[in-house]
Structure formats: C-alpha cells, structure tokens
Coordinates of C-alpha atoms and ligand atoms in Angstrom, one line a residue:
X276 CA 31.3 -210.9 -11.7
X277 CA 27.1 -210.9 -12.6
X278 CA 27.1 -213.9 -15.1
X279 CA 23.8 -212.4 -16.0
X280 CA 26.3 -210.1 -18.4
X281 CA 27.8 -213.1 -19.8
X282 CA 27.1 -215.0 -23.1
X283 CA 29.0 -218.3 -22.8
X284 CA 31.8 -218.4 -25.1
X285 CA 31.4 -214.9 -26.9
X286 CA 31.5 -212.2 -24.1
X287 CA 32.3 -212.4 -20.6
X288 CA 33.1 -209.5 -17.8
X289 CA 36.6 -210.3 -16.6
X290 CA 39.1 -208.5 -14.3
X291 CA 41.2 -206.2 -16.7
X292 CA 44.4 -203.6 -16.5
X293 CA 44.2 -202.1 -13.0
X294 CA 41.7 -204.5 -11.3
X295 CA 39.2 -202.4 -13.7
X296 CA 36.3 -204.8 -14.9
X297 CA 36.1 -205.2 -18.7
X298 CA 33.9 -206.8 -21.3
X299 CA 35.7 -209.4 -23.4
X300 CA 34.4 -210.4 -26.7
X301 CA 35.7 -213.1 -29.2
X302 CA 33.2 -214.0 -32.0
X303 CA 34.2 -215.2 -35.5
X304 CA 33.6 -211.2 -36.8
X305 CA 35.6 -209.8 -34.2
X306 CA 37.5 -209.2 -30.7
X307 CA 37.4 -206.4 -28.3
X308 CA 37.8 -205.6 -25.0
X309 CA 35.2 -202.5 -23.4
X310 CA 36.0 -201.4 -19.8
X311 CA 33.3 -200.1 -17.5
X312 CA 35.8 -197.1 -16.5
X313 CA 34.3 -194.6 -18.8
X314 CA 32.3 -197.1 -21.2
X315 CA 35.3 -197.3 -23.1
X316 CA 36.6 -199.3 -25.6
X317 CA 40.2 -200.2 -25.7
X318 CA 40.6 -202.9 -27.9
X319 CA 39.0 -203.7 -31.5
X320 CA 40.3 -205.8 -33.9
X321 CA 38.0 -207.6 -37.1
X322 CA 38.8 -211.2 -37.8
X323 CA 42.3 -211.5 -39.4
X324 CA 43.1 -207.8 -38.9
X325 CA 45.9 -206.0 -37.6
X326 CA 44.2 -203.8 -34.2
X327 CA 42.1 -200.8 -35.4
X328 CA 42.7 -198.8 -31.9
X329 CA 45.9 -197.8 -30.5
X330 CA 46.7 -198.2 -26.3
X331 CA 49.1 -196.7 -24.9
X332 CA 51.7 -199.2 -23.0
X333 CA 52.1 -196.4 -20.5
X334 CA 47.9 -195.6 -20.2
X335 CA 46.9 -195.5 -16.5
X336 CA 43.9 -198.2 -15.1
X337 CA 43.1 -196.5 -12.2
X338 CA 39.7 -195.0 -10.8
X339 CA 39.5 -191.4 -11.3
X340 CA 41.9 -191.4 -14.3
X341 CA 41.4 -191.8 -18.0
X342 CA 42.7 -194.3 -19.7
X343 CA 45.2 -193.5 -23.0
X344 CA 44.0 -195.4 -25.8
X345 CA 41.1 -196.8 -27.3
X346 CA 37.9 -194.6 -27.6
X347 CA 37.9 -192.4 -24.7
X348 CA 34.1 -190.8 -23.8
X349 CA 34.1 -186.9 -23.2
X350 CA 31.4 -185.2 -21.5
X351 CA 30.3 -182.1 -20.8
X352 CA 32.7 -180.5 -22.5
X353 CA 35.7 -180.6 -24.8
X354 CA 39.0 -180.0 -23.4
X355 CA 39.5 -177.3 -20.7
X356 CA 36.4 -175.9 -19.1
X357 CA 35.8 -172.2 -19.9
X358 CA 36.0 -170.5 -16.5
X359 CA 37.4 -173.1 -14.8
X360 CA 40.3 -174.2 -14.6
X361 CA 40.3 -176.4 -11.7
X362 CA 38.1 -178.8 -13.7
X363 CA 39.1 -181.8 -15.4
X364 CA 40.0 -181.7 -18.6
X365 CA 37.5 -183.5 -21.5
X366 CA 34.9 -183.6 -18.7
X367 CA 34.1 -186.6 -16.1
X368 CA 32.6 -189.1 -17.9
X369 CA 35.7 -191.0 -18.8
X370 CA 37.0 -191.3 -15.4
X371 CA 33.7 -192.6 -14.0
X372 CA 33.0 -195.9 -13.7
X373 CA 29.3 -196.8 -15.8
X374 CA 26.7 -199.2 -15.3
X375 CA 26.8 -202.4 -17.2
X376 CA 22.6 -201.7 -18.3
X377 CA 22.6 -205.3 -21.0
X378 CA 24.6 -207.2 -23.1
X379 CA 23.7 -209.0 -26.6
X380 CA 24.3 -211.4 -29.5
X381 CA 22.1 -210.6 -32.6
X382 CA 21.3 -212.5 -34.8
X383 CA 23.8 -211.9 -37.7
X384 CA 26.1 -212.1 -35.1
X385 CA 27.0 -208.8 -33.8
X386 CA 27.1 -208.0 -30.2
X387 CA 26.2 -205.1 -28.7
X388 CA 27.1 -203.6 -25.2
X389 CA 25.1 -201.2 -23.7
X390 CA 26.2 -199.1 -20.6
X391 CA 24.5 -196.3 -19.0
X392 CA 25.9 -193.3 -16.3
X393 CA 23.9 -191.3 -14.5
X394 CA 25.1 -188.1 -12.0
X395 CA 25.9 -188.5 -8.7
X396 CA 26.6 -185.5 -6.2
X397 CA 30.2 -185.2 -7.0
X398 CA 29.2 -184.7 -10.8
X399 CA 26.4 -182.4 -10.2
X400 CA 28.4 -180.4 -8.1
X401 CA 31.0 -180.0 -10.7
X402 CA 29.0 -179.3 -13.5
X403 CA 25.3 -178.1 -12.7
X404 CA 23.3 -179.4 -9.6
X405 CA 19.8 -178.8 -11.8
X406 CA 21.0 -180.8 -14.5
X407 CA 19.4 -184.6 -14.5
X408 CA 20.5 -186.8 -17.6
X409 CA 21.6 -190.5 -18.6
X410 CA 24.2 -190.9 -20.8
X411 CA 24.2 -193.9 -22.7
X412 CA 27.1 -195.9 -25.0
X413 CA 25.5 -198.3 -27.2
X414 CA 28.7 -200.6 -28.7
X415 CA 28.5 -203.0 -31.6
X416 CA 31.2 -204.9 -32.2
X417 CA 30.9 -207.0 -35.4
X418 CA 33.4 -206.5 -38.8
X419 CA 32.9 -202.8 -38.0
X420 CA 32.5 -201.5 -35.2
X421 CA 29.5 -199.0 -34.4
X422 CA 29.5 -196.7 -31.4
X423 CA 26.0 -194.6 -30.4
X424 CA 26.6 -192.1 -27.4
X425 CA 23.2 -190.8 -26.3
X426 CA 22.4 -188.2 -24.2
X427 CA 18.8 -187.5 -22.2
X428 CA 17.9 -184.8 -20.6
X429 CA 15.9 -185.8 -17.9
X430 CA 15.6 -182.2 -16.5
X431 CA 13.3 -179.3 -16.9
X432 CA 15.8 -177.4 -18.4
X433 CA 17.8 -177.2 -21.5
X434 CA 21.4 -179.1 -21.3
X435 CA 24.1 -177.4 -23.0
X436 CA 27.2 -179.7 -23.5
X437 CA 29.9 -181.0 -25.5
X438 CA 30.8 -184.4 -26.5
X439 CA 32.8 -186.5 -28.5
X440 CA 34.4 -190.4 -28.8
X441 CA 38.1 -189.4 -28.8
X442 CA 39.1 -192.7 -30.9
X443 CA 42.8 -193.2 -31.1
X444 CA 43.5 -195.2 -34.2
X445 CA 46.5 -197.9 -34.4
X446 CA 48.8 -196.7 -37.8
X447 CA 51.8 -197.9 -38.9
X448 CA 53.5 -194.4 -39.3
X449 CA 52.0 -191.7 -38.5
X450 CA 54.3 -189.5 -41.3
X451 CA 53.3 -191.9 -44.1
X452 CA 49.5 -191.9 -43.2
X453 CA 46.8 -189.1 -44.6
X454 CA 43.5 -188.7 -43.4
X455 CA 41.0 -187.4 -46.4
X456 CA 37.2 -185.7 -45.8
X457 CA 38.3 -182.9 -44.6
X458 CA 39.6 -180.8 -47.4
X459 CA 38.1 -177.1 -47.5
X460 CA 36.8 -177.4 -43.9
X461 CA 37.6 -174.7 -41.0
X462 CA 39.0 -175.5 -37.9
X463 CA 40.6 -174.2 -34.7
X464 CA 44.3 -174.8 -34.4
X465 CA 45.1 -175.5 -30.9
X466 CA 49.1 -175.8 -31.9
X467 CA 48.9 -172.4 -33.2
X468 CA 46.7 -170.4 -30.6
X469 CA 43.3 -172.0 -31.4
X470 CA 43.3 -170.1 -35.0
X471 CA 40.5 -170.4 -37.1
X472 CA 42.1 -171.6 -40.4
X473 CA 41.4 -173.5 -43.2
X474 CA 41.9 -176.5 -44.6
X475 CA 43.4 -176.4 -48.3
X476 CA 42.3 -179.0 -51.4
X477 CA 44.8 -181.4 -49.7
X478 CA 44.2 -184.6 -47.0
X479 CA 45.8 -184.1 -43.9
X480 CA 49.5 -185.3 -43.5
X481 CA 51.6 -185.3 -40.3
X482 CA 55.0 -183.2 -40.0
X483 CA 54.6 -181.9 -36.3
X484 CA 52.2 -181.8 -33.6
X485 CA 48.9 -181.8 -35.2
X486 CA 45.5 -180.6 -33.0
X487 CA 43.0 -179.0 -35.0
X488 CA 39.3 -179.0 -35.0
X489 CA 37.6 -179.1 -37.3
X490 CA 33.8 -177.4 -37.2
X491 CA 30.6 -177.8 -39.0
X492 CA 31.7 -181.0 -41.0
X493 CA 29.3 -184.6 -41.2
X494 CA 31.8 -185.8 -43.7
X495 CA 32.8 -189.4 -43.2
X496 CA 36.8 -189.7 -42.9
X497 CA 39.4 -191.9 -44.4
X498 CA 42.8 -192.6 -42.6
X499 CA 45.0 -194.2 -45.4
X500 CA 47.8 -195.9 -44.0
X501 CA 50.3 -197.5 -46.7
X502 CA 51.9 -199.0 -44.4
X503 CA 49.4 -201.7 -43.0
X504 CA 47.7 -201.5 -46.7
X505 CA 44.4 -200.3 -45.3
X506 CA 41.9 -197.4 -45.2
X507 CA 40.2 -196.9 -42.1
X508 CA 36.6 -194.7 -42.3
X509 CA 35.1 -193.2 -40.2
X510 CA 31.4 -192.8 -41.0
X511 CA 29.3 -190.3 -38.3
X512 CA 25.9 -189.2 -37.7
X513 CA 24.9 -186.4 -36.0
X514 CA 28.0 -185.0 -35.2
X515 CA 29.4 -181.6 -37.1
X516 CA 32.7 -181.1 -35.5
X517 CA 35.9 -183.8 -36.3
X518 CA 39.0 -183.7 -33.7
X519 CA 42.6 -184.7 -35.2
X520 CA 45.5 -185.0 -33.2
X521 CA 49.3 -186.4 -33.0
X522 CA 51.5 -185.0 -30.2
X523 CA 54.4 -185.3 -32.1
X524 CA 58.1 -186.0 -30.1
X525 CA 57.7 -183.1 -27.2
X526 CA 53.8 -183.7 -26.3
X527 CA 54.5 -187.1 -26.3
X528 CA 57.4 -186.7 -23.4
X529 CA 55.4 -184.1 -21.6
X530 CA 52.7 -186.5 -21.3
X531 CA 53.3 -188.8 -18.5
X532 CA 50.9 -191.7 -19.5
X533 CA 52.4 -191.8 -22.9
X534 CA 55.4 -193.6 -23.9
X535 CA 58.3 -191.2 -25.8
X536 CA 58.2 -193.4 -28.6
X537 CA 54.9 -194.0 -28.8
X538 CA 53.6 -191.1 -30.9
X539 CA 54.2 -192.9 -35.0
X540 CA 51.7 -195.0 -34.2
X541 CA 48.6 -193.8 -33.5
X542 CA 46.3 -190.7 -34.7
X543 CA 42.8 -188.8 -33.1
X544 CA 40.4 -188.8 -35.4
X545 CA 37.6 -188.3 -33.1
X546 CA 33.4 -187.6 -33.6
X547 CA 31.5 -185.3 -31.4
X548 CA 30.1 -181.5 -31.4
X549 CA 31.9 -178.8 -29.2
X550 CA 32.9 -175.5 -30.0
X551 CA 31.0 -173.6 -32.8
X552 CA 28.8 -177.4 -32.4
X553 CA 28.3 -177.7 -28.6
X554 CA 24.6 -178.9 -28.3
X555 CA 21.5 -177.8 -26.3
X556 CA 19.4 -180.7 -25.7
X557 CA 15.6 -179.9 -24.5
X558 CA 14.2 -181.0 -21.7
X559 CA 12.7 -185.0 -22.1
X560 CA 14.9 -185.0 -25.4
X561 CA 18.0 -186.7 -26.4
X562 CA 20.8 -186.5 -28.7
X563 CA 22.4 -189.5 -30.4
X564 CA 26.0 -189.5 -31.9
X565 CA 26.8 -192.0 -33.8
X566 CA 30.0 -193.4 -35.8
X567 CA 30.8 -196.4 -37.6
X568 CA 34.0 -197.9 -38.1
X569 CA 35.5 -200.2 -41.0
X570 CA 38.4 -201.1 -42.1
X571 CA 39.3 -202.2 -46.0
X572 CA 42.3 -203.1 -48.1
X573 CA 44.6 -200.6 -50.1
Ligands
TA6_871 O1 41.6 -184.2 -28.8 C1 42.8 -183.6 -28.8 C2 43.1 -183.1 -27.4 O2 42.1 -182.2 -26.9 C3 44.5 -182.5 -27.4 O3 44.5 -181.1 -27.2 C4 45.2 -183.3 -26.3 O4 45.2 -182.6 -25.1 C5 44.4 -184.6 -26.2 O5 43.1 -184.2 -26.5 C6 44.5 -185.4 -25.0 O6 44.0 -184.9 -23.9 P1 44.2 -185.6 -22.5 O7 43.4 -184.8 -21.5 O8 43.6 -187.0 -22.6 O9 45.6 -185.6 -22.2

C-alpha cells in the first residue's frame, strides 16, 4: 500500500472486506474506517460511543457493487435513471473505485481524507460523453464527523445531476426512534406511488416501510433514539432535499445484500439535491454539499 497515505499510528491504508483497500483511523476523538470503493465511509464511531453508521452483515465488497452500509456516494442521479432502465440504480460513483488525492492530521486533531474520481470511457458512455468533471469527498473524522462532496464541472457545458450521501445510521429500534426537522415539509412517497404529500406537525416515526423524500428543506435533522439515550443531528449545507428510508420486514428479504433481520436497526437519513433539487452546475463551477454529523446524550 503507498505509505505516502499513512500517518504512523492514526491512519493507515489496509486491506479491508473483499480485498477492497480502506483507510483506518484511530485517534483519541474517533475511529472509522473509509474504503476507496466509492469514497465511502463504512464505519464511524466518537470516542466511547456506541457506532453512529449501520453495516450491513450481508453488504457485498466486491468491484462493481455497492456496498450496504455506511455512507454510500450517489452520482448522477438519485435512484432509477429517467429513461433508462438498464442503468444502475443511484448512479456509478459508489461502485467505482476513487483516487486516494491526500490524507491529514490537523492540528486540533481531526483528520481529513480527501479522495477524488474522475470519468473514464465506461462512465462517459453511460452518462454523457461531453460531460468532464471531478468529484471530490472531503472526510473529517474528529468527535463529529463532517462530509463535503464536491462537484466541478470541468466542461463547457452545464452539468445537470443529482447527488446525495445516503448515510445509514446505527439505531437501537427503529419503532422506538423519531427523526424531527422535518415537520410541515413536502415530499415524494416512493411506498405509495411517489405521491407528493405532506408532512404533518409530527416527527417522523416508523410503523412500515418508510421511503419518502423530502424536497426543498436545509433543515438540520434529529434522530432520537431512546434506546441508546442519544440524538443524532444531522446538520447540511447546501443541500434542499432530505432522503428517509427503512425497508421494513418484506424490503428487507427482497434485498439480497441485507440480512432479514437486519432492518430495526438502522434508518436513511440521507443529504443531497435530486428531484424538484437536482442541480445544474456551470461550466468551471462547482457545487459543495456538505453535512456534519454529532452525536449527544438524551
Ligand atoms: O434512499 C432510499 C432508496 O432510494 C430506496 O428507494 C431504496 O431503494 C434504497 O435507496 C436503497 O437502494 P439500493 O439501490 O442501494 O438498493
């Protein structure tokens, strides 16, 4: 492995699940683990907390696959492709593996991972061959953890796109947990024919499949969960559209990288813009998304 992306005795690049190559970080704030496939992070946990993200015992660490758990990184668009359905879904990004671009301990400790993917002819020839971009996730892992995905468009034409950071949280039970910040917010119900509906005065709870999002929203979420006495939130920046999703008992058996049993504990609440928020990003601009994670007591 390059030692070069090594700092001796706080991060180093070690073989993970699959064979996949994955960034391992201990430092008195905090532990996590970030794979190259897909830039993604599939472990966080703050000094002397339970883990914040949920993996899935069944996920898949293969090239060309997404992994289930953690924060999975969607691009160019959200979900099925309009017009295509031969097209992954959620996009390519997270089944690509990414450049490691640097690798750093600041000086109040945090470190930040920085990883980089650009298109090659397979991409281009899925999506659009006179598209040229970077995509960039910018991880720091301290007692919260802060995720920037940034998007140039190195092109002469504009980029439209969707994105998001599809984090799966860790929860104790999903029926005893509420997520609050989005009361009085419209949203597309994907278990009920994509209906625009809208949310009531009321957090969310979980009684069946849940898969909503939620559209023209910056508010910063809460996921209380009585049963590991914490709050998580779920701060954003430049992001308008909020993703939440369970699969509830038959998604969950449907879903082949997913354990049956698996579904209490964990719940999507992820950041990005897609649908009524997909961007366009100028030519020479670029688009940062940002979220922060923290966890405190209840
Ligand atoms: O973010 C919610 C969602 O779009 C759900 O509809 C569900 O399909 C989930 O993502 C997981 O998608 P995946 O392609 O990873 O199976």
């Amino acid at each position: 492995m390059d030692s070069s992306l090594e700092i001796p005795g706080i991060a180093r690049l070690v073989t993970g699940g699959g064979g996949l190559p994955r960034f391992e970080i201990a430092t008195p704030l905090a532990e996590a683990h970030v794979y190259l496939h897909g830039a993604q992070v599939a472990h966080f946990a703050p000094a002397g907390q339970p883990p914040v993200l949920f993996m899935s015992a069944q996920s898949w660490f293969q090239p060309g696959k997404p992994i289930r758990g953690g924060v999975p990184v969607i691009f160019p668009w959200f979900g099925s492709r309009q017009g295509d359905a031969s097209a992954p879904a959620h996009g390519f990004a997270r089944t690509r593996a990414w450049a490691a671009e640097s690798i750093l301990q600041r000086a109040d400790g945090v470190v930040v991972v920085t990883l980089r993917l650009e298109p090659d002819d397979a991409m281009r020839t899925m999506w659009n061959a006179s598209h040229n971009w970077v995509l960039r996730h910018r991880i720091a892992i301290g007692s919260e953890l802060s995720m920037e995905l940034e998007i140039e468009n190195r092109g002469t034409e504009p980029i439209q796109c969707e994105e998001a950071l599809h984090t799966y949280f860790n929860v104790s039970d999903v029926r005893g947990v509420m997520v609050w910040g989005l009361e009085n917010t419209e949203y597309y119900d994907k278990a009920d024919g994509m209906r625009r509906k809208r949310q009531d005065g009321e957090p969310i709870r979980f009684t069946a499949e849940t898969d909503r999002t939620y559209v023209n929203t910056e508010a910063t979420c809460i996921i209380e969960d009585p049963g590991l006495h914490r709050r998580i939130m779920v701060e954003k920046r430049h992001s308008h559209s909020t993703i939440v999703w369970n699969p509830w008992i038959a998604k969950a058996r449907a879903m082949a990288d997913f354990g049956d049993d698996e579904w209490p504990r964990m719940v999507c609440v992820e950041t990005g813009n897609v649908a009524d928020n997909r961007l366009e990003i100028a030519p020479s601009a670029r688009h940062v998304t940002e979220t922060v994670v923290h966890c405190e007591a209840c």
